[in-house]
Short mmCIF file of C-alpha atoms and ligand atoms in Angstrom, two decimals:
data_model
loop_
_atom_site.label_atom_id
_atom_site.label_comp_id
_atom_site.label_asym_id
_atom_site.label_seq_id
_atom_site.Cartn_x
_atom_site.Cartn_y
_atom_site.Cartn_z
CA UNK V 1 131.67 103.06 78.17
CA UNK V 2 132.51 102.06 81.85
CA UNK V 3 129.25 99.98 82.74
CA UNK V 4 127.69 100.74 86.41
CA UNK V 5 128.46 98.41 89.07
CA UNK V 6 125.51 97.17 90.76
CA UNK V 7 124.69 94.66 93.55
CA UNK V 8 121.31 93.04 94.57
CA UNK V 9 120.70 92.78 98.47
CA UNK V 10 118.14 90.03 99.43
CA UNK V 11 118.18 86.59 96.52
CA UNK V 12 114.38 85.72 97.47
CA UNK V 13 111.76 85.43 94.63
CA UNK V 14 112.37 89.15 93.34
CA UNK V 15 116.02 89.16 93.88
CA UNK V 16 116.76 86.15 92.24
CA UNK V 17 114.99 87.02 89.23
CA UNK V 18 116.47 91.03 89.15
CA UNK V 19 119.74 89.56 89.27
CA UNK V 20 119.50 86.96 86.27
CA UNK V 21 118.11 90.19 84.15
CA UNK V 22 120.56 92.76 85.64
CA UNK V 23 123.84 90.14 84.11
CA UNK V 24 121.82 90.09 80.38
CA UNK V 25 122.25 93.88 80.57
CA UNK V 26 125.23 95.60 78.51
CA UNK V 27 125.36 98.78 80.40
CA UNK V 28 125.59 97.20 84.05
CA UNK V 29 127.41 94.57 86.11
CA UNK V 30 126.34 92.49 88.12
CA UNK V 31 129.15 92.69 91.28
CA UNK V 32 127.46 90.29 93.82
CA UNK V 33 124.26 89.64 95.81
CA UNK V 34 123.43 89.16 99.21
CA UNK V 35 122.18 85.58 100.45
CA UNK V 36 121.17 85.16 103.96
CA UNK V 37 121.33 81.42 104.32
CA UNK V 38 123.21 78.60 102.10
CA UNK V 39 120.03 76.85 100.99
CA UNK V 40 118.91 75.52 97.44
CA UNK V 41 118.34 79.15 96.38
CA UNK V 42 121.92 80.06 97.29
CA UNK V 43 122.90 77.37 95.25
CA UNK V 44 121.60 79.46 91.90
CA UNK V 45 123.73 82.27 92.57
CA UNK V 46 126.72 79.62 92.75
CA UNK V 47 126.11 77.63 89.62
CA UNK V 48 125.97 80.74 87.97
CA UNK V 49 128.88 82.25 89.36
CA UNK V 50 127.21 85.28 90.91
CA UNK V 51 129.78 86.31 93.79
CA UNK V 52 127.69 86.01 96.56
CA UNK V 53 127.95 88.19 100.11
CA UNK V 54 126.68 88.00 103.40
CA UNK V 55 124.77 90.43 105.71
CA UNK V 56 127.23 90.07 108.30
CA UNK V 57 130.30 88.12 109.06
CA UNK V 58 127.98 85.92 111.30
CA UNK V 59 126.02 84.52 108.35
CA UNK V 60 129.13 84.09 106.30
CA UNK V 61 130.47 81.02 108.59
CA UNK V 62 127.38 79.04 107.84
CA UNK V 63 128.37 79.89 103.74
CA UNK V 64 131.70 78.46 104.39
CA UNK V 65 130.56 75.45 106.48
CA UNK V 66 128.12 74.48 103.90
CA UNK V 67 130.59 74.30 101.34
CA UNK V 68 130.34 78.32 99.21
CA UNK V 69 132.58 80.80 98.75
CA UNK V 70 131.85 83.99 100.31
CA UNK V 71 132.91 87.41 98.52
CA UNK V 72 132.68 89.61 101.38
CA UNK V 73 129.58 91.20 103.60
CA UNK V 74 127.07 93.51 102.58
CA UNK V 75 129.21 96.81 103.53
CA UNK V 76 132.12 95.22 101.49
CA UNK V 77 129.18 94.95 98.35
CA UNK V 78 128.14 98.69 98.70
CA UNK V 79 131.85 99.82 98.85
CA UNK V 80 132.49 98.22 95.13
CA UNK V 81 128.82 99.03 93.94
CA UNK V 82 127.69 102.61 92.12
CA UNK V 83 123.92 101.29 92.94
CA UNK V 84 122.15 98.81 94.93
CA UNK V 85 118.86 97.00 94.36
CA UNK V 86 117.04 96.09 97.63
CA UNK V 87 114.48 92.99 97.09
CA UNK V 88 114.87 91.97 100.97
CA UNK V 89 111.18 91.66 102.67
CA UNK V 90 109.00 93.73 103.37
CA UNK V 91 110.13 96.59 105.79
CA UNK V 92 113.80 95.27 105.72
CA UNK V 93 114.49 97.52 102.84
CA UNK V 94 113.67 100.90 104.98
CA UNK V 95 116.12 99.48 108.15
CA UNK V 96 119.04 98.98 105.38
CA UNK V 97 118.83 102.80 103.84
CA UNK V 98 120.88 103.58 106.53
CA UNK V 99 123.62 101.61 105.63
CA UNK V 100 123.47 102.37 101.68
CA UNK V 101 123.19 106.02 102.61
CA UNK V 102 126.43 105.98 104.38
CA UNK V 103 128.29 104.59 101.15
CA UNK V 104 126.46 107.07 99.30
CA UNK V 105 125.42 104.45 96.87
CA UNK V 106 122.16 104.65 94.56
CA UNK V 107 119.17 102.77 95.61
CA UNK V 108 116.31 100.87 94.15
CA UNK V 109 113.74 99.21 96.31
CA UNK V 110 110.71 97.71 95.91
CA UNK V 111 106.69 97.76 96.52
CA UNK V 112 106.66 95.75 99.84
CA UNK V 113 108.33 99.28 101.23
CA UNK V 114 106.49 102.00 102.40
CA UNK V 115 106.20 105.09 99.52
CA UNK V 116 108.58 107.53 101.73
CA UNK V 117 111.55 104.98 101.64
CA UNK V 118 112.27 106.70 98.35
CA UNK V 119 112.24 109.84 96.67
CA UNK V 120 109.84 108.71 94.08
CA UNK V 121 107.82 105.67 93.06
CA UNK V 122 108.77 103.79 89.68
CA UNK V 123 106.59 102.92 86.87
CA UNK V 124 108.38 102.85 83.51
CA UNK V 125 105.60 103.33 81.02
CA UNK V 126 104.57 106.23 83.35
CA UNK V 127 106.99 107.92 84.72
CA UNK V 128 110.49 106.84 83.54
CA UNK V 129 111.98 110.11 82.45
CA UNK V 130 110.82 112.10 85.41
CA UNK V 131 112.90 109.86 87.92
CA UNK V 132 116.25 110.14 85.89
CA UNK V 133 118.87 111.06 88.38
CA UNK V 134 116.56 110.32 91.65
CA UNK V 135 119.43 108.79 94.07
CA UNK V 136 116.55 106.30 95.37
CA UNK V 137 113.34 104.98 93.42
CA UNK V 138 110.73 102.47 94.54
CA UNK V 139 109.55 99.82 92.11
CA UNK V 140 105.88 99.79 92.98
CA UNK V 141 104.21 96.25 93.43
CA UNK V 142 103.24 93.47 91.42
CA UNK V 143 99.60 94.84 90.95
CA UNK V 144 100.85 98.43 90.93
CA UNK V 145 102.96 97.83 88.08
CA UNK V 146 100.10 95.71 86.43
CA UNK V 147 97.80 98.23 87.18
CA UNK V 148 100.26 100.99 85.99
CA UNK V 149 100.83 99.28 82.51
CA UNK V 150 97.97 99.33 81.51
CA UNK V 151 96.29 102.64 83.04
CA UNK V 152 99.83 104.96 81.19
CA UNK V 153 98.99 102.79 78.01
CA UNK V 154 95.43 103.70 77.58
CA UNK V 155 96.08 107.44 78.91
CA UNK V 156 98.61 108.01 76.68
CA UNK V 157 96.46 106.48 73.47
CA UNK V 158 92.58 107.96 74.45
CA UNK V 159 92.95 109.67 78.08
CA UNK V 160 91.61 107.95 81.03
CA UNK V 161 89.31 109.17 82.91
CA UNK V 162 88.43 107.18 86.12
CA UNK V 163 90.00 103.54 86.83
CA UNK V 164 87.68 100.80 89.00
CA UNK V 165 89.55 97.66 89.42
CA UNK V 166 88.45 94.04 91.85
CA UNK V 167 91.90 92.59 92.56
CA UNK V 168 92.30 88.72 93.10
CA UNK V 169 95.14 88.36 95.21
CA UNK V 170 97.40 85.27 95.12
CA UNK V 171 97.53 83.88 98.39
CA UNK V 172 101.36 83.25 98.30
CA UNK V 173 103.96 82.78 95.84
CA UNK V 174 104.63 78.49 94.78
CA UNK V 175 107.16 78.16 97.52
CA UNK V 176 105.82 79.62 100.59
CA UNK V 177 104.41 76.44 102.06
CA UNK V 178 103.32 78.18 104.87
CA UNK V 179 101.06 80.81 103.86
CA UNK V 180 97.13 80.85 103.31
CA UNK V 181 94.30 80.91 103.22
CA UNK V 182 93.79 77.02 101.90
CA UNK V 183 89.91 77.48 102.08
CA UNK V 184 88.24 80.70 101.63
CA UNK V 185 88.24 84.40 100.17
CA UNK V 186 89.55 86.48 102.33
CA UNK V 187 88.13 90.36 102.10
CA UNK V 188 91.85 92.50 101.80
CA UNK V 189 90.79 94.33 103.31
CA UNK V 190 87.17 94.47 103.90
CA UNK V 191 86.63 98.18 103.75
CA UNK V 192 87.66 100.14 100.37
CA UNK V 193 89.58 101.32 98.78
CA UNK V 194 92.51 98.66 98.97
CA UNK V 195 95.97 99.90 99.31
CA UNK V 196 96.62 98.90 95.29
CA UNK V 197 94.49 102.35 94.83
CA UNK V 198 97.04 104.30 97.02
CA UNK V 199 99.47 103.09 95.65
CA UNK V 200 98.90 103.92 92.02
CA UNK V 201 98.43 107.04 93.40
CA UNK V 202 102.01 107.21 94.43
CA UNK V 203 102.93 107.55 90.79
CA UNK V 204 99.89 109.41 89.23
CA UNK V 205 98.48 111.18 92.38
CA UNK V 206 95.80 113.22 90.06
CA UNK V 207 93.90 110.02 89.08
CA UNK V 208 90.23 109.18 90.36
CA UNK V 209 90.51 105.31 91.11
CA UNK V 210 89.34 103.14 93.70
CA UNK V 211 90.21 99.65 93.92
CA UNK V 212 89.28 96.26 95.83
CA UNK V 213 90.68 93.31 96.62
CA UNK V 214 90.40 89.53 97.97
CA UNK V 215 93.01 87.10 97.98
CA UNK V 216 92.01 83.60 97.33
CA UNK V 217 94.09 79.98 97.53
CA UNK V 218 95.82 80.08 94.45
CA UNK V 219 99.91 80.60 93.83
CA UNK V 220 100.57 81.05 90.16
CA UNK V 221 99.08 84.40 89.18
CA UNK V 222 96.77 87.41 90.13
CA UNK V 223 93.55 88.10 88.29
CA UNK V 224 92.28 91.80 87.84
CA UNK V 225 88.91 93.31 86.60
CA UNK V 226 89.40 96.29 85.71
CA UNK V 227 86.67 99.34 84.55
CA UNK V 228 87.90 102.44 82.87
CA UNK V 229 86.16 105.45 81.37
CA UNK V 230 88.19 107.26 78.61
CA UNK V 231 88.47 110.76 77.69
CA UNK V 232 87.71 109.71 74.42
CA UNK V 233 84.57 107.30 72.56
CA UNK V 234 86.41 103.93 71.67
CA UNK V 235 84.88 100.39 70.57
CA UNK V 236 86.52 97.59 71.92
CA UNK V 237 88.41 96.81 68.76
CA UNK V 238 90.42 100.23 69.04
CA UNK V 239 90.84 99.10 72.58
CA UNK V 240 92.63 96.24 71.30
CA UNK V 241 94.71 97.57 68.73
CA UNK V 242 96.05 99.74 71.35
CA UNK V 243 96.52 97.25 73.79
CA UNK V 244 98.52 95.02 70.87
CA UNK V 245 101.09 97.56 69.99
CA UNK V 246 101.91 98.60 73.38
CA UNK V 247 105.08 97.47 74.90
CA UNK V 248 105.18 94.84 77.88
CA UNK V 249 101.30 93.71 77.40
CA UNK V 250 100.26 90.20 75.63
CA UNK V 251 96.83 90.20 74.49
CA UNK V 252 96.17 86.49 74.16
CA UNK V 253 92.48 85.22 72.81
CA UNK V 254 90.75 82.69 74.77
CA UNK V 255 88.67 81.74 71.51
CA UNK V 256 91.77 80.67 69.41
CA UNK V 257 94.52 79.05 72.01
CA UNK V 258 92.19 78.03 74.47
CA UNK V 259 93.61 79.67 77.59
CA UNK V 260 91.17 80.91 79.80
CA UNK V 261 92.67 80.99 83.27
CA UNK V 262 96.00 81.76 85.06
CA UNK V 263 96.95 77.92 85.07
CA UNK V 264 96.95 77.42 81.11
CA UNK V 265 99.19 80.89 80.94
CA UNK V 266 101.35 79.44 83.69
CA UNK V 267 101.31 75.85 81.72
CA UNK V 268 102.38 77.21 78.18
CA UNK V 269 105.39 79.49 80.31
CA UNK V 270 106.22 76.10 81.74
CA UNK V 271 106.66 75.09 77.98
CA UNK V 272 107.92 77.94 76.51
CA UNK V 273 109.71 80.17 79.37
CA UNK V 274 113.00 80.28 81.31
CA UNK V 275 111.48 79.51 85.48
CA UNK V 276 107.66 79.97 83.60
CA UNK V 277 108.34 83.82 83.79
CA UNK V 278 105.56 85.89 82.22
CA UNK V 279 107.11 89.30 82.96
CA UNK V 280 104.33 90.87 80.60
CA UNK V 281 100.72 91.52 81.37
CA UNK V 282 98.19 89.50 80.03
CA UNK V 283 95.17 90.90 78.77
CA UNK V 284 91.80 88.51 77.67
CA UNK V 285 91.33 89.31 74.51
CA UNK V 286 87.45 88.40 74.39
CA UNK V 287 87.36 90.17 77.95
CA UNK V 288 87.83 93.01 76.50
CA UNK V 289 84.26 94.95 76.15
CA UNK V 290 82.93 98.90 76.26
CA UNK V 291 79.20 99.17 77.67
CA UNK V 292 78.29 102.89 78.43
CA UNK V 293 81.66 104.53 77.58
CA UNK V 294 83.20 102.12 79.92
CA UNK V 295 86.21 99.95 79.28
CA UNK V 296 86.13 96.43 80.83
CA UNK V 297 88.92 93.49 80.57
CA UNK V 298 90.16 91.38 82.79
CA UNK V 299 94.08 90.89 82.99
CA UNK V 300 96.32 88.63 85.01
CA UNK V 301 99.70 89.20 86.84
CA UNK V 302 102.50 86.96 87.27
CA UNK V 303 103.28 88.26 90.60
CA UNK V 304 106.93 86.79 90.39
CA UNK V 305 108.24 88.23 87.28
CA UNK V 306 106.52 91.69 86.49
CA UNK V 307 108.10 93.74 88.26
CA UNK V 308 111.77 92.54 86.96
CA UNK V 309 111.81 94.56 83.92
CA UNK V 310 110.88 97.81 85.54
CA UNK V 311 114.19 97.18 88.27
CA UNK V 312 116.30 97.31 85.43
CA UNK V 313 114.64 100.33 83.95
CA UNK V 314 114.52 101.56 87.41
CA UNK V 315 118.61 100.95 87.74
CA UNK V 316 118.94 102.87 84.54
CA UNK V 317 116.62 106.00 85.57
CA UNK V 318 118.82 106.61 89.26
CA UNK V 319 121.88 106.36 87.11
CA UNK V 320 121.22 108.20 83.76
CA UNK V 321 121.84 105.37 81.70
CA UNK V 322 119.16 105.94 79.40
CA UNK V 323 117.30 109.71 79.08
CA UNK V 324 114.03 108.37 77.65
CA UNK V 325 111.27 105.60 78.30
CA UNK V 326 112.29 104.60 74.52
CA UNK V 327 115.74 103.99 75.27
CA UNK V 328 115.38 101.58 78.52
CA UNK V 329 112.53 100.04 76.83
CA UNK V 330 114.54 98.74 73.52
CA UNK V 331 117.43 97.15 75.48
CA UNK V 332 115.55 95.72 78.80
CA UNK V 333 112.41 94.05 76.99
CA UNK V 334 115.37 92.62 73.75
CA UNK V 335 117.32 91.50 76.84
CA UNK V 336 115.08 90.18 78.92
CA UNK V 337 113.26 88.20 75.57
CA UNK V 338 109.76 89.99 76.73
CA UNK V 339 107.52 89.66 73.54
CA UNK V 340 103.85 89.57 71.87
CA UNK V 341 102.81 85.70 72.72
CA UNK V 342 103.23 83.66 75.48
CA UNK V 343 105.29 81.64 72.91
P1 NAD J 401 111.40 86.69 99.58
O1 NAD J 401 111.09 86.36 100.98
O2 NAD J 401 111.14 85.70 98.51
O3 NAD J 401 112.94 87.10 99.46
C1 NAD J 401 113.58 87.93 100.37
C2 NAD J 401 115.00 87.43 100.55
O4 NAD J 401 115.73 88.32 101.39
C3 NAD J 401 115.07 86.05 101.22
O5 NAD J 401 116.00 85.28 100.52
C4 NAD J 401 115.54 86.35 102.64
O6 NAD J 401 116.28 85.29 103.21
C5 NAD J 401 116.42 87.55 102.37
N1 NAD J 401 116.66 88.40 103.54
C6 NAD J 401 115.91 88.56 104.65
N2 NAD J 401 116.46 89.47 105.47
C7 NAD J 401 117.60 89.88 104.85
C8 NAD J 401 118.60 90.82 105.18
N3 NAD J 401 118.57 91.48 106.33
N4 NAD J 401 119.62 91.00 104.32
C9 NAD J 401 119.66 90.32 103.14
N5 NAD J 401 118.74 89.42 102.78
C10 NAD J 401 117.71 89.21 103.62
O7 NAD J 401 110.66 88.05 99.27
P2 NAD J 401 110.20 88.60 97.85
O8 NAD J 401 108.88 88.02 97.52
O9 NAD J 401 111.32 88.46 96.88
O10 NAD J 401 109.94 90.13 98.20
C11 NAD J 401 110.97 91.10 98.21
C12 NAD J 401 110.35 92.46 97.98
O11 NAD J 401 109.72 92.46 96.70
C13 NAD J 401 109.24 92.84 98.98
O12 NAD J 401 109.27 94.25 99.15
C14 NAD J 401 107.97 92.44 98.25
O13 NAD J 401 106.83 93.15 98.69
C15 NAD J 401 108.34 92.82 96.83
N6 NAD J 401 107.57 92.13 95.79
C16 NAD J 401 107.28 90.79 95.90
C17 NAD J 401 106.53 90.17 94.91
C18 NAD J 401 106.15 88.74 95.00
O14 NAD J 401 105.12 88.37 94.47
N7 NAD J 401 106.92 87.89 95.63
C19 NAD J 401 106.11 90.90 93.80
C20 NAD J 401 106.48 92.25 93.68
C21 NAD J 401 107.20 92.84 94.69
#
């Protein structure tokens, strides 16, 4: 079977990462990806011989002068490409539509978009096999997707109800040296609901939740506390066993490994993960408690890497690849190495 052609415009912190899964993947190749500017990042699309393009003809000098080999510009990317994934920032995404839609191609984009830059919004566990054959999806955020995960999971096991959730934001990814705050919590905003609640809505617009959200001076992960009521009486234990089977979660207990913060998951990725990727979400284990037919846990996000698998599954929905959730799911999480243990 021919495999479809894809190309990733924008080789930042999501792009990078999309285009290391997209080459694992046996139904899809890679074709190129656009770099702005020949810098260190650049330099991991060359060493692993990703054919790298150019917005314009303007930015491809610099390429040349500093030494790369240019395959072409974007427009000569979306003429040998049957799909494109956008990860440029935020906003760019919407101003570059125009240019895929002239070449007709498929598009993917992601959460830093607005929700109308796309026919539909993407969330694999929840909606994978109603956005097969969309000609443009939108992979909702990082917290989105975290949020998503684990909101489908639960519905689809016991029903949910009503979702609260406190988001701690991140307050920039490891290399944005320029971003803050360095010394306080920062109210984001300061009156509720946050946009994460919108957004979620984007992709289940029936379900009662309202979420908040600060952002404090940390890089390596988000942290969420989230409160559910089910449509159905659960203990905490059947919460868990739910939670364990379910694909793209890790349920990791404090009590026997130890880890009880975003640094020791991002310390035993740094021992046991390519780039200390944790594309799953991480549930607390011992967080994880029902008081008055509520559910309570807190989870954390690796704001970097969560939304990769869903891009690929995304890829596969706007081009039929795969017909069911099952069918993306066993080939992008075996690909991609996602598993039960940070281990
Ligand atoms: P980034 O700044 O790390 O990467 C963006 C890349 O696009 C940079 O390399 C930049 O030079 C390049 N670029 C800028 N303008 C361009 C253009 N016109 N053409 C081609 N390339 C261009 O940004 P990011 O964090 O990877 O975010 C990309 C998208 O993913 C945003 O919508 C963001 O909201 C979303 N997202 C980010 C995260 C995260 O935590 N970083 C998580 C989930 C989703």
């Amino acid at each position: 079977m021919a495999r479809v052609r894809v190309g990733v415009n924008g080789f930042g912190t999501i792009g990078k990462r999309v285009a290391l899964a997209l080459e694992k993947q046996p139904d899809m190749e890679l074709v190129g990806v656009v770099k702005r500017k020949p810098d260190y990042i650049a330099m991991l699309a060359a060493k692993k011989g990703f054919p790298i393009y150019s917005p314009t003809v303007k930015e491809a000098e610099a390429f040349e002068k500093a030494g790369f080999r240019v395959a072409g510009t974007l427009e000569d990317l979306l003429s040998r490409v049957d799909v494109v994934v956008d990860a440029t920032p935020n906003g760019q995404g919407a101003e570059n539509k125009k240019i895929y839609e002239k070449f007709g191609v498929k598009m993917v984009f992601q959460g830093g978009e607005k929700p109308g830059v796309a026919e539909a919004s993407f969330s694999t566990l929840c909606n994978y096999e109603e956005t097969v054959g969309r000609q443009s999806l939108r992979v909702v955020s990082c917290n989105t997707t975290a949020l998503l995960r684990l909101i489908c999971t639960l519905d689809k096991a016991f029903g949910v109800e009503r979702v609260r959730a406190v988001i701690v934001r991140r307050a920039a990814d490891p290399r944005e040296v320029k971003k803050g705050p360095i010394n306080a919590i920062l109210l984001n905003p300061p009156r509720l609901p946050s946009h994460h609640a919108v957004d979620v809505k984007t992709v289940l617009p029936g379900l009662d939740i309202v979420t908040a959200a600060v952002v404090v001076p940390t890089t390596l992960m988000h942290l969420h506390h989230v409160t559910l009521k089910l449509k159905t009486a659960v203990k905490a234990v059947d919460v868990l066993e739910a939670l364990k089977i379910a694909p793209r979660i890790i349920v990791v207990s404090s009590e026997e490994t130890g880890i009880k913060s975003t640094a020791e998951i991002i310390e035993a990725a740094r021992q046991f993960r390519p780039m200390n990727d944790v594309p799953e979400l991480v549930i607390f284990e011992e967080s994880v408690a029902v008081e008055g037919g509520e559910v309570m846990l807190f989870q954390a996000v690796h704001q970097e890497s969560i939304v990769v698998p869903e891009n690929v599954d995304a890829v596969r929905a706007v081009t039929g690849l795969a017909a069911t959730t099952e069918d993306t799911l066993k080939i992008t999480d075996k690909t991609l190495g996602l598993r039960k243990t940070l281990w």
